[in-house]
Short mmCIF file of C-alpha atoms in Angstrom, two decimals:
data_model
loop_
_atom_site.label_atom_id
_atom_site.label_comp_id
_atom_site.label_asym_id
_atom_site.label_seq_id
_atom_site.Cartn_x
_atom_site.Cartn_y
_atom_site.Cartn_z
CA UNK A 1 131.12 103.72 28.56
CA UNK A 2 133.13 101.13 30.48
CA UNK A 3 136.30 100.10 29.74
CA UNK A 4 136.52 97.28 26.87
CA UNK A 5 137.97 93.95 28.18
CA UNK A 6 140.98 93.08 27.62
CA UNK A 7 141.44 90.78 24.18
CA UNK A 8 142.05 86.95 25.69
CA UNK A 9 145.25 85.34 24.76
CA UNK A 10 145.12 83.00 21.61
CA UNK A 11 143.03 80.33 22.68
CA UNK A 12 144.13 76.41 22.52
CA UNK A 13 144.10 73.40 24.35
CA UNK A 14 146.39 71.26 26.40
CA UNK A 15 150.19 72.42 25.81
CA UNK A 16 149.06 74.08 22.45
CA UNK A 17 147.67 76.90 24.94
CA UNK A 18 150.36 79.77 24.96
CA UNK A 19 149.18 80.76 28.64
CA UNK A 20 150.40 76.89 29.55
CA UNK A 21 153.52 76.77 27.56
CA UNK A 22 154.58 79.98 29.17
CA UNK A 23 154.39 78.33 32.66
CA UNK A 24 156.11 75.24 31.54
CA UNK A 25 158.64 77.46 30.44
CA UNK A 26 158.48 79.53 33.46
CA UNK A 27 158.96 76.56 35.95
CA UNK A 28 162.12 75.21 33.86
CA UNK A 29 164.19 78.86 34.05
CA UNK A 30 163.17 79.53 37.28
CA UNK A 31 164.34 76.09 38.28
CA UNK A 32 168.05 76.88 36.50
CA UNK A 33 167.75 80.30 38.07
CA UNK A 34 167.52 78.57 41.78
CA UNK A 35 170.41 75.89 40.93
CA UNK A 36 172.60 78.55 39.51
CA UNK A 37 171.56 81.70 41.68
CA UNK A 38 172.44 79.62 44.81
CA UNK A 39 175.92 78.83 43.02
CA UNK A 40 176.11 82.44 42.82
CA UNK A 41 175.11 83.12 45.80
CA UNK A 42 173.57 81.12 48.59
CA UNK A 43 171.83 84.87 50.06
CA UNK A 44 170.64 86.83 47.05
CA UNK A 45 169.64 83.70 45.22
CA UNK A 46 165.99 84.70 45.12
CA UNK A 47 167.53 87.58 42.76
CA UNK A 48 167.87 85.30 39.85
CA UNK A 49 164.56 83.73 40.33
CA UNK A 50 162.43 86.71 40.44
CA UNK A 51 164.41 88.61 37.48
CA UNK A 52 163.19 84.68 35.56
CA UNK A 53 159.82 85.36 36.42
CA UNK A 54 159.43 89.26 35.85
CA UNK A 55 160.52 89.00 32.34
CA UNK A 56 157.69 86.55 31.64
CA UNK A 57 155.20 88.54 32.37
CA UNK A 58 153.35 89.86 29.46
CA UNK A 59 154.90 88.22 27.18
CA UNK A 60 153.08 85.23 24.89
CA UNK A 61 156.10 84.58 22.41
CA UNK A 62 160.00 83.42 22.49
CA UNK A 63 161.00 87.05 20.56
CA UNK A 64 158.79 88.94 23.51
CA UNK A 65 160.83 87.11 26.10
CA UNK A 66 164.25 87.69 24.60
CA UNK A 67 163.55 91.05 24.11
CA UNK A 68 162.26 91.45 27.71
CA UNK A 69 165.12 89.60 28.78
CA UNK A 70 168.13 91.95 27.03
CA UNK A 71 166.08 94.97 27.82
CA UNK A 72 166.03 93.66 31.69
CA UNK A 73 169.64 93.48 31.80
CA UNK A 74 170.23 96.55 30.09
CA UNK A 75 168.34 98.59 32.77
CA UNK A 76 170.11 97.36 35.18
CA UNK A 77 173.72 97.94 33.51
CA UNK A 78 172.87 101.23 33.56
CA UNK A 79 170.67 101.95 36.86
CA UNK A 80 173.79 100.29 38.72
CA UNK A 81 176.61 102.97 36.70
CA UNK A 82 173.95 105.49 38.27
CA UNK A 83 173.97 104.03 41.15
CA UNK A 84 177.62 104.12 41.78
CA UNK A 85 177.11 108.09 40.74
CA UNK A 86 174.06 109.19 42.77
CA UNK A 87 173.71 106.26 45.07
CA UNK A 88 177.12 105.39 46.33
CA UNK A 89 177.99 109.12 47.00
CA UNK A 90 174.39 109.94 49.18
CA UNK A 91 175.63 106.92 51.48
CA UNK A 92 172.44 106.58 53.23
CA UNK A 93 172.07 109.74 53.76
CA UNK A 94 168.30 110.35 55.20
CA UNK A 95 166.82 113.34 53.28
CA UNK A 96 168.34 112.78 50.08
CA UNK A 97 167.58 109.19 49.53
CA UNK A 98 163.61 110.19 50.46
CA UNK A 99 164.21 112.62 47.65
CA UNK A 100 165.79 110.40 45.13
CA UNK A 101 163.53 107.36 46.13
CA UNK A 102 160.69 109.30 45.69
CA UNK A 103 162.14 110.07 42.67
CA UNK A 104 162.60 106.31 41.55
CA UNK A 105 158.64 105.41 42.24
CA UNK A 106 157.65 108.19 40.17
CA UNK A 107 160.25 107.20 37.72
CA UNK A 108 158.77 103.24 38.00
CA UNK A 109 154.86 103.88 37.36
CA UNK A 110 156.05 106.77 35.01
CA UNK A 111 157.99 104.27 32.50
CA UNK A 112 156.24 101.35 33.23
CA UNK A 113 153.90 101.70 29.82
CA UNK A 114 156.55 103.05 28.06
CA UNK A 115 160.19 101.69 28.16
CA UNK A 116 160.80 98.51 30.48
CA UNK A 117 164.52 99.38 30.32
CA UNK A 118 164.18 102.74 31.85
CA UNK A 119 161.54 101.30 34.30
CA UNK A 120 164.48 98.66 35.71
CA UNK A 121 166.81 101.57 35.79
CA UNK A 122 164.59 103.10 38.06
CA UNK A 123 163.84 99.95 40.17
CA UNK A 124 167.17 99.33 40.14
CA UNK A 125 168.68 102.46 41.42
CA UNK A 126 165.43 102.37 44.42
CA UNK A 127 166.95 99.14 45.85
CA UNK A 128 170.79 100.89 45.49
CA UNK A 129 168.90 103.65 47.55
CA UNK A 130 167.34 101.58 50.11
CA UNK A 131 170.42 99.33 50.47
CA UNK A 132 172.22 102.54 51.07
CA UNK A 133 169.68 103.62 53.69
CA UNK A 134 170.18 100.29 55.50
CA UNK A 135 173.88 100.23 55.00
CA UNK A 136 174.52 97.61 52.83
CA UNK A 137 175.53 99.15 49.62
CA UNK A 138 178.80 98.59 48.63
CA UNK A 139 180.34 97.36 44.80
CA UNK A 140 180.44 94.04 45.59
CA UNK A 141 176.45 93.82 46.24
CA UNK A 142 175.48 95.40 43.40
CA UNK A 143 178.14 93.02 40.69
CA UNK A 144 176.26 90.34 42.72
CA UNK A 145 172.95 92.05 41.79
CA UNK A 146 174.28 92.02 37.71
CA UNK A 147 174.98 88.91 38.16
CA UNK A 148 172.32 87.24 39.27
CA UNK A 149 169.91 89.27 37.14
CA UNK A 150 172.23 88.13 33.97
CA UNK A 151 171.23 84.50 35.40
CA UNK A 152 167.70 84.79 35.76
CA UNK A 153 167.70 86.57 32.01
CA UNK A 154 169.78 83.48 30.74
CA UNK A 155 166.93 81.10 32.74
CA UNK A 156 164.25 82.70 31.03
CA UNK A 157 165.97 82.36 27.62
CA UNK A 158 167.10 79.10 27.78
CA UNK A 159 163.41 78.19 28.46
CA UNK A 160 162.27 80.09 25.59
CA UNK A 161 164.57 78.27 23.35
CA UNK A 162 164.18 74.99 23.95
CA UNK A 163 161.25 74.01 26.48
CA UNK A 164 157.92 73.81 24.24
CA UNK A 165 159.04 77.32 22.35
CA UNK A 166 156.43 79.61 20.67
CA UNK A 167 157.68 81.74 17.96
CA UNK A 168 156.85 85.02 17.67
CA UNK A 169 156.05 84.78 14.08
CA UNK A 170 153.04 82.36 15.00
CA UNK A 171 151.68 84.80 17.95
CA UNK A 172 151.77 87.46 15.99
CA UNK A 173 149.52 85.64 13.11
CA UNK A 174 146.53 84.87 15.38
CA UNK A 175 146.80 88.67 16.71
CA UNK A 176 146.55 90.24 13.16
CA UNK A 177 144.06 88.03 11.90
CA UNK A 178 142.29 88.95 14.81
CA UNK A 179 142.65 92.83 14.37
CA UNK A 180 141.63 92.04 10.43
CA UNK A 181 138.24 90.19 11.42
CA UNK A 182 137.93 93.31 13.65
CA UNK A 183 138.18 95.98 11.04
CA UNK A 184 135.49 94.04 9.02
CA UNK A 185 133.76 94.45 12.06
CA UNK A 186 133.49 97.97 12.69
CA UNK A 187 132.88 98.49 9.19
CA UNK A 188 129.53 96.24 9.11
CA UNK A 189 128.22 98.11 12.25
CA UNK A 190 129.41 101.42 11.40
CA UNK A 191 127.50 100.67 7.73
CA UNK A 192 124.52 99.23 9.72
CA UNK A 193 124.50 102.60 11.43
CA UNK A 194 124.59 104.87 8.03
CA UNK A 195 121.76 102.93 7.33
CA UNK A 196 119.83 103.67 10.41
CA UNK A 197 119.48 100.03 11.87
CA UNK A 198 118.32 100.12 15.56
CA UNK A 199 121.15 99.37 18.16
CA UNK A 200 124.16 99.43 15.71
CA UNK A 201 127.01 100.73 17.30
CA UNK A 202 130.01 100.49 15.99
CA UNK A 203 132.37 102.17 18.81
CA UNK A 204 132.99 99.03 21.04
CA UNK A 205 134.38 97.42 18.14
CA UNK A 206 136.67 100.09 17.45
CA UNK A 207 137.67 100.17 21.16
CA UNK A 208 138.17 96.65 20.84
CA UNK A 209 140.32 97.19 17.55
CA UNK A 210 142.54 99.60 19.06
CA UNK A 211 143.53 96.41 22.23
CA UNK A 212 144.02 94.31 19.25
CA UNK A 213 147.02 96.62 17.35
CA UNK A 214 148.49 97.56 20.75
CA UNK A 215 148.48 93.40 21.27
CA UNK A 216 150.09 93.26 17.11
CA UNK A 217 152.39 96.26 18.35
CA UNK A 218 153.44 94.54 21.43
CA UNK A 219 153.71 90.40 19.60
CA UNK A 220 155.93 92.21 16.50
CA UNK A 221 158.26 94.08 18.83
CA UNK A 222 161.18 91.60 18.06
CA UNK A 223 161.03 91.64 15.15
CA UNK A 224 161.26 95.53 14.76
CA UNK A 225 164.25 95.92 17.21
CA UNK A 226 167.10 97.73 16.34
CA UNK A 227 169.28 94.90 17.05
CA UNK A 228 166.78 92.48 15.27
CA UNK A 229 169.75 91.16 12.79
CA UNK A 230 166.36 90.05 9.87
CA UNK A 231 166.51 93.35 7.94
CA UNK A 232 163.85 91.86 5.69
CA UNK A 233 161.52 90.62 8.05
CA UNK A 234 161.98 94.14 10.08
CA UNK A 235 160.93 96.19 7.07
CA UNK A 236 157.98 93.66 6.08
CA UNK A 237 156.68 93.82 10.10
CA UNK A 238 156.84 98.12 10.09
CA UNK A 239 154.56 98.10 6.93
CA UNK A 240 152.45 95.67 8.35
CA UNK A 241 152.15 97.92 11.09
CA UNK A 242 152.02 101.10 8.62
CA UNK A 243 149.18 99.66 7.12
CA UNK A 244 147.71 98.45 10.02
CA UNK A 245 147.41 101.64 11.21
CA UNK A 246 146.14 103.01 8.09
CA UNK A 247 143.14 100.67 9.04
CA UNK A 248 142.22 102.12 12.09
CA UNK A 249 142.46 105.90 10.61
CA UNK A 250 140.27 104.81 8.08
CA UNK A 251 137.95 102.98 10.64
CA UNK A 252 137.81 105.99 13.19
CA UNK A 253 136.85 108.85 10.09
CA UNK A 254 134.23 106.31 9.07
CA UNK A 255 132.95 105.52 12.50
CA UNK A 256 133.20 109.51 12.95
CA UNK A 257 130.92 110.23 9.58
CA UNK A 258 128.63 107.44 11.06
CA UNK A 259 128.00 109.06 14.52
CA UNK A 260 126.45 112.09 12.36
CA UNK A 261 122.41 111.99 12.97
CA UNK A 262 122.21 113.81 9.50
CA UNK A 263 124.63 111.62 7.39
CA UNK A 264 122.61 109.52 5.11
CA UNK A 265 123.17 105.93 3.68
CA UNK A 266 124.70 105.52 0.19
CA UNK A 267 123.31 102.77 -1.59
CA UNK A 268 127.21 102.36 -2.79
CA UNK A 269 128.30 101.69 0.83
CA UNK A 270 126.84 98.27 0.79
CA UNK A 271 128.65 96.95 -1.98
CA UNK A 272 132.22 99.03 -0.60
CA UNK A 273 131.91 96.69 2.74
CA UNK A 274 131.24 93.63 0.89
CA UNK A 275 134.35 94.08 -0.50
CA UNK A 276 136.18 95.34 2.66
CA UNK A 277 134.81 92.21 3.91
CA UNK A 278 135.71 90.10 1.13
CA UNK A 279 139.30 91.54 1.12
CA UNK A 280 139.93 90.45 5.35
CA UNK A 281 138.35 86.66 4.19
CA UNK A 282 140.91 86.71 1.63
CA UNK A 283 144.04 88.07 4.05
CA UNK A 284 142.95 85.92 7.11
CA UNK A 285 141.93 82.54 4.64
CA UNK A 286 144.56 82.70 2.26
CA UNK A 287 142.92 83.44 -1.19
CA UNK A 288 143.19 86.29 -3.71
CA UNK A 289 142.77 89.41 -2.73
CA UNK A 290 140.75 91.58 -4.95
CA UNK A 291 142.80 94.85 -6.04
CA UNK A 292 141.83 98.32 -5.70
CA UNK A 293 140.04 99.86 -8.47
CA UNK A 294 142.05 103.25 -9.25
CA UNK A 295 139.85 106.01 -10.15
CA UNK A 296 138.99 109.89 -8.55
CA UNK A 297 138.77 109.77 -5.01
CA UNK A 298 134.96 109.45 -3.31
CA UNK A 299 133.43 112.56 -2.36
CA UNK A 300 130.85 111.01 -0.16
CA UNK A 301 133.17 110.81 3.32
CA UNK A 302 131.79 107.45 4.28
CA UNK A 303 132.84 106.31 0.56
CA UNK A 304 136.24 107.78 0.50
CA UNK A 305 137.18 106.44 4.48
CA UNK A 306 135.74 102.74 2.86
CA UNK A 307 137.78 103.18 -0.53
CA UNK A 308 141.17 104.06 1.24
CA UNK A 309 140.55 101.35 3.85
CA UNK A 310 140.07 98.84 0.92
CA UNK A 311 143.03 99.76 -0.93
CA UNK A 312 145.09 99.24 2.96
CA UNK A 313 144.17 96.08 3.03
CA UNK A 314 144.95 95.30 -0.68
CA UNK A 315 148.42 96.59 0.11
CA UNK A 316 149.06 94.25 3.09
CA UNK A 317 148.85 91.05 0.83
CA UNK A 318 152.60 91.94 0.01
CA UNK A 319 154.21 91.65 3.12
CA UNK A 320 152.00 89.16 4.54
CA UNK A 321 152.87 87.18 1.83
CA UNK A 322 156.55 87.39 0.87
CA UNK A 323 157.88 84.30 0.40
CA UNK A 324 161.20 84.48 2.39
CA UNK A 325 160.88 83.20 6.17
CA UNK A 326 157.69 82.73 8.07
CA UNK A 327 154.54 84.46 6.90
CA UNK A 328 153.27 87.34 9.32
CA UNK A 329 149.45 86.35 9.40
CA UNK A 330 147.26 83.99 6.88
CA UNK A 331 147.11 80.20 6.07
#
């Protein structure tokens, strides 16, 4: 099957679109990062303004950006007290910067989907290397390179702050609501298939479903930080995400038991999605949502995948819904 598309930003108009706050915001650091980078310095200026723009890239939210920010700097703390270890010492040195820069672009696509601080490390320690190959290196060029990447950071989240700011609490909202609206999704098709309707297929949606919690994963990073001072809200955002991902277990066994040519439809399956179904209109529209029967455990596997999903999504009105700060997703 091909690749799903990616899932589109949250969708608005005017300056209430994310995509055109973000280059509002964009245009405003990278403007302080020019005036200040050149007071910096009037040759590595251009430092400032590209660390500005890199950390706005794939982010949608002020938290994203700070965090991008921090994590920016960090890397290249540390990729420069490497640098003064590995790349300082090698001094240019042919065969062993190959090595170690080969080392660094392995290191760069390696990290890239997994830490952006250890990908800057790496990017940071390949331009000690090639500066060192050129003979340029010295500690004086790479403070200047701290500095001007702490200035391009500071752009970014000065822009984030207080030019047109998007919180994360209101990105991450529209992506969960999404992902719910999903789930009731691949349940209806995955149903529609037990019952042997022509052409349901519920695996797109679940491909799409899995894009949506990397995109929740991704918006509620902030707030899940280790350095993320709001105790509360960081322990209401990981059982969002705990139940969350109860969600998509429950949606993959019962897409799984669906795919079966010999699994047959229960007539009790109907009435389970109508209340999966009712329970995401509840979540994502802000009424009650209907508690979880208790009772023995479903046999049927379609059943007991649709019973454990419903009482997931029972369990997220609590933190979705505590009172203290901004709500995570609903009205």
């Amino acid at each position: 099957r091909p690749a799903p598309a990616a899932p589109a930003p949250p969708a608005g108009t005017g300056l209430a679109r994310i995509t055109t706050r973000q280059a509002v915001q964009a245009t405003a650091g990278a403007g302080f990062a020019l005036v200040v980078g050149q007071l910096v310095s009037g040759d590595r200026w251009y430092w400032a303004v590209g660390a500005t723009w890199w950390v706005f890239v794939n982010t949608t939210s002020r938290g994203e950006t700070l965090v991008r920010g921090f994590r920016r700097v960090l890397g290249t703390v540390v990729g420069i007290g490497l640098g003064f270890l590995i790349a300082v010492p090698v001094a240019g040195a042919p065969v062993p910067t190959a090595v170690l820069a080969a080392a660094c672009v392995f290191g760069i696509f390696y990290s890239a989907a997994v830490s952006y601080t250890w990908m800057m490390l790496c990017v940071t320690l390949l331009a000690e290397l090639l500066y060192g190959l050129l003979g340029f290196l010295s500690p004086g060029l790479l403070a200047l390179r701290l500095a001007e990447t702490g200035v391009g950071a500071l752009g970014a989240a000065l822009a984030v702050l207080f030019v047109l700011p998007v919180t994360t609490h209101a990105v991450t909202d529209v992506w969960i609501q999404r992902a719910l609206h999903c789930v009731h999704a691949c349940t209806a098709q995955a149903a529609a298939r037990l019952a042997g309707t022509e052409g349901a297929d519920p695996a797109p949606r679940v491909a799409e479903l899995e894009q949506l919690l990397g995109r929740v994963r991704l918006s509620v990073a902030p707030l899940v930080h280790p350095l993320s001072p709001m105790y509360g809200r960081r322990r209401r955002a990981r059982r969002v995400l705990d139940l969350l991902d109860d969600c998509a277990r429950e949606i993959r066994g019962l897409v799984a038991v669906a795919a079966d040519p010999e699994a047959s439809h229960d007539a009790r399956l109907a009435a389970a999605c109508w209340r999966v179904e009712a329970a995401v209109e509840a979540l994502t529209g802000g009424g009650t949502v209907p508690a979880r029967t208790g009772g023995p455990r479903a046999a049927e596997p379609a059943l007991a995948h649709l019973h454990d999903l419903e009482h997931a999504l029972a369990e997220l009105a609590t933190p979705l819904r505590s009172p203290s700060g901004s709500r995570l997703a609903g009205a």
